[in-house]
XYZ file of C-alpha atoms in Angstrom:
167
model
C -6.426 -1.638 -17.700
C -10.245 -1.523 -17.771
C -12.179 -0.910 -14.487
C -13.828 -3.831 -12.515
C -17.748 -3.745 -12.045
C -18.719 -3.576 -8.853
C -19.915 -6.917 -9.242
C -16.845 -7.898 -10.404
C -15.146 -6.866 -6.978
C -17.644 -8.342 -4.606
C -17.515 -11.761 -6.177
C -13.923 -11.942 -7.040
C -11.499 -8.910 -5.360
C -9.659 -8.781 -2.391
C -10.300 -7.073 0.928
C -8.600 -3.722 -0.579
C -10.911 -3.568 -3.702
C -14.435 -4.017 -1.759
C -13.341 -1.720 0.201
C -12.652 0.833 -2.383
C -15.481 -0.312 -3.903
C -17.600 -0.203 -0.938
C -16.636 3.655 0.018
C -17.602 4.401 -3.362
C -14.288 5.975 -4.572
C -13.072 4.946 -8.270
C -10.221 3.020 -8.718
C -8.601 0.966 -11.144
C -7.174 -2.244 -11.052
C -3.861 -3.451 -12.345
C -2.930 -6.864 -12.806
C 0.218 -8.807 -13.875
C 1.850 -11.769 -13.544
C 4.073 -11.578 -10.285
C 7.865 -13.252 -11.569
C 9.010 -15.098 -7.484
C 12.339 -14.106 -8.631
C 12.113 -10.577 -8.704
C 14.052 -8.967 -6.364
C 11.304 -6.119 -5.272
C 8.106 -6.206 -5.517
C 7.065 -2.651 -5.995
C 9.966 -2.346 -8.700
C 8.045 -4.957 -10.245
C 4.961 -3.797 -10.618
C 5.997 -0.103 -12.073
C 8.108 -2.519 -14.867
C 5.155 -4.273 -15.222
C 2.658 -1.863 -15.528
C 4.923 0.655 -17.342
C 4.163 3.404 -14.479
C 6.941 5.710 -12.903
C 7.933 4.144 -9.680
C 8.036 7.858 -8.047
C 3.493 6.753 -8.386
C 4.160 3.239 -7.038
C 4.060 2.767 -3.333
C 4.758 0.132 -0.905
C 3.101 -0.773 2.336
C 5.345 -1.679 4.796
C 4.515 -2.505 8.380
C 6.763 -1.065 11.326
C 6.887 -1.053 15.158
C 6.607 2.092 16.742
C 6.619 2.318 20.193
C 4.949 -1.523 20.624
C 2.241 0.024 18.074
C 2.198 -1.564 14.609
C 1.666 1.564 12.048
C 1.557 1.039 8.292
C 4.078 3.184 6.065
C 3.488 4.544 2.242
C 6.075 5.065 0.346
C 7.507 5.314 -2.658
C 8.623 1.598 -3.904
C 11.820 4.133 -5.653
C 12.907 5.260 -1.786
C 12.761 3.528 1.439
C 10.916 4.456 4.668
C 12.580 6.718 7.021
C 11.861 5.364 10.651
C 12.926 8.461 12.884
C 10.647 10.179 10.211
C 8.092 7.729 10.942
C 7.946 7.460 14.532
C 7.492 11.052 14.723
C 4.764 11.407 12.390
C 2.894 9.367 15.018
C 4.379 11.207 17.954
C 6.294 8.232 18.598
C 9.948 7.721 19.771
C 11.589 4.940 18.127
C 10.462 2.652 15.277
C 11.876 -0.699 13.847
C 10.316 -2.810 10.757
C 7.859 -5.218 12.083
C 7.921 -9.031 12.187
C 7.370 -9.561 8.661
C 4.843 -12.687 9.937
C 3.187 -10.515 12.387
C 2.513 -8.187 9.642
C 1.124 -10.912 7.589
C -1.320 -11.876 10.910
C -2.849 -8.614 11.802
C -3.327 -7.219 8.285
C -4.504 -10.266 6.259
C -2.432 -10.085 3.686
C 0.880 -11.617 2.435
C 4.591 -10.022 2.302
C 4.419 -8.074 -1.282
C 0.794 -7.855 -1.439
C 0.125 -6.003 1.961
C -2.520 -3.192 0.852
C -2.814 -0.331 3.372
C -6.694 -0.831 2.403
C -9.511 -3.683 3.508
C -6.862 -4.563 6.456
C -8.038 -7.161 9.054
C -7.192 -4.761 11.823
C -7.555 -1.090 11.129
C -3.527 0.235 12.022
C -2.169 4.179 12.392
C -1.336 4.761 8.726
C 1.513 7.085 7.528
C 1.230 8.272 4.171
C 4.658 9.707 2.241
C 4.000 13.234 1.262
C 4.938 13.301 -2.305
C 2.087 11.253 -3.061
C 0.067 14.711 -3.344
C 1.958 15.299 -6.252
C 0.411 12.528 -8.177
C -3.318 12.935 -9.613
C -3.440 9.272 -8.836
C -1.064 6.665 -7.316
C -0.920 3.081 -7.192
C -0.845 0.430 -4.061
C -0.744 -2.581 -3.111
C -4.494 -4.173 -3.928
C -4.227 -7.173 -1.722
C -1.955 -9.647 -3.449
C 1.210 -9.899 -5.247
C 0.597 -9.015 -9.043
C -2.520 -6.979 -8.141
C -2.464 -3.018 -7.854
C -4.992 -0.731 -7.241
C -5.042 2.752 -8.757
C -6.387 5.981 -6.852
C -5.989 9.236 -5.984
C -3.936 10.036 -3.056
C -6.501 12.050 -1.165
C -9.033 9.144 -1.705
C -5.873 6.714 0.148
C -5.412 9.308 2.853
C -9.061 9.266 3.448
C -10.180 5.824 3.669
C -7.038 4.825 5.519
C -7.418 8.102 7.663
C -3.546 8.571 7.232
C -1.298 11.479 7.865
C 0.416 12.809 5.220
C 4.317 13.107 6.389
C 7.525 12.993 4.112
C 8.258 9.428 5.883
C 10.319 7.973 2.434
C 13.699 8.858 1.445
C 15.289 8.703 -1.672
């Protein structure tokens, strides 16, 4: 998929991409057309943008401790919450209200980006991402991804890197 100007993203991209394009970093964007019927969203996306889903991950909002923190992961695993919890020196941790999620970061279920959120949260980033020279995310709605390195993720979104996902 060809890169957006950066005109391109001011006039017409989501929170996520003038961000990204904001803080300068390059990205690419990936969009298809999101099927309602599909049963996972991130599974979706790899399918539909032919990419490995061990470089596709999910953002996925949890409770830890009464703190919402945001969880990257691979959309192949699923999110370990004791792994979670003490990434952020928390105790215990429990998926969050999916419409709370929707509220605080500004985005819809299955197009939550962990970037251009309306309220900056404690970001966990799953470890294996480091293995990728560039990984793809969530870029602020469903059938719209956003393609980056993982160091340029852990950077904007000032996350720790933790193995949080399991497979």
């Amino acid at each position: 998929m060809a890169k957006k100007s950066k005109k391109q993203q001011q006039s017409g991209g989501t929170p996520a991409t003038v961000a990204l394009t904001a803080a300068g970093v390059d990205f690419t964007v990936h969009a298809y057309e999101h099927d309602p019927s599909h049963p996972s969203y991130g599974e979706e996306a790899a399918e539909a943008m032919g990419v490995s889903p061990d470089r596709v991950f999910k953002t996925l909002v949890a409770d830890v401790d009464g703190t919402l923190t945001v969880a990257v992961v691979p959309v192949a695993g699923s999110l370990d919450l004791k792994a979670l919890a003490a990434a952020v020196g928390g105790k215990r941790a429990a998926m969050a209200d999916p419409a709370l999620a929707e509220r605080t970061t500004g985005y819809v279920r299955g197009g939550i980006s962990p970037l251009g959120q309306r309220k900056k949260l404690p970001t966990v980033l799953d470890d294996s991402a480091t293995a990728h020279a560039t990984i793809c995310v969530s870029a602020g709605r469903r059938g719209l991804e956003v393609e980056l390195s993982p160091e340029d993720l852990a950077r904007l979104t000032t996350a720790v890197l933790s193995p949080v996902g399991r497979t």
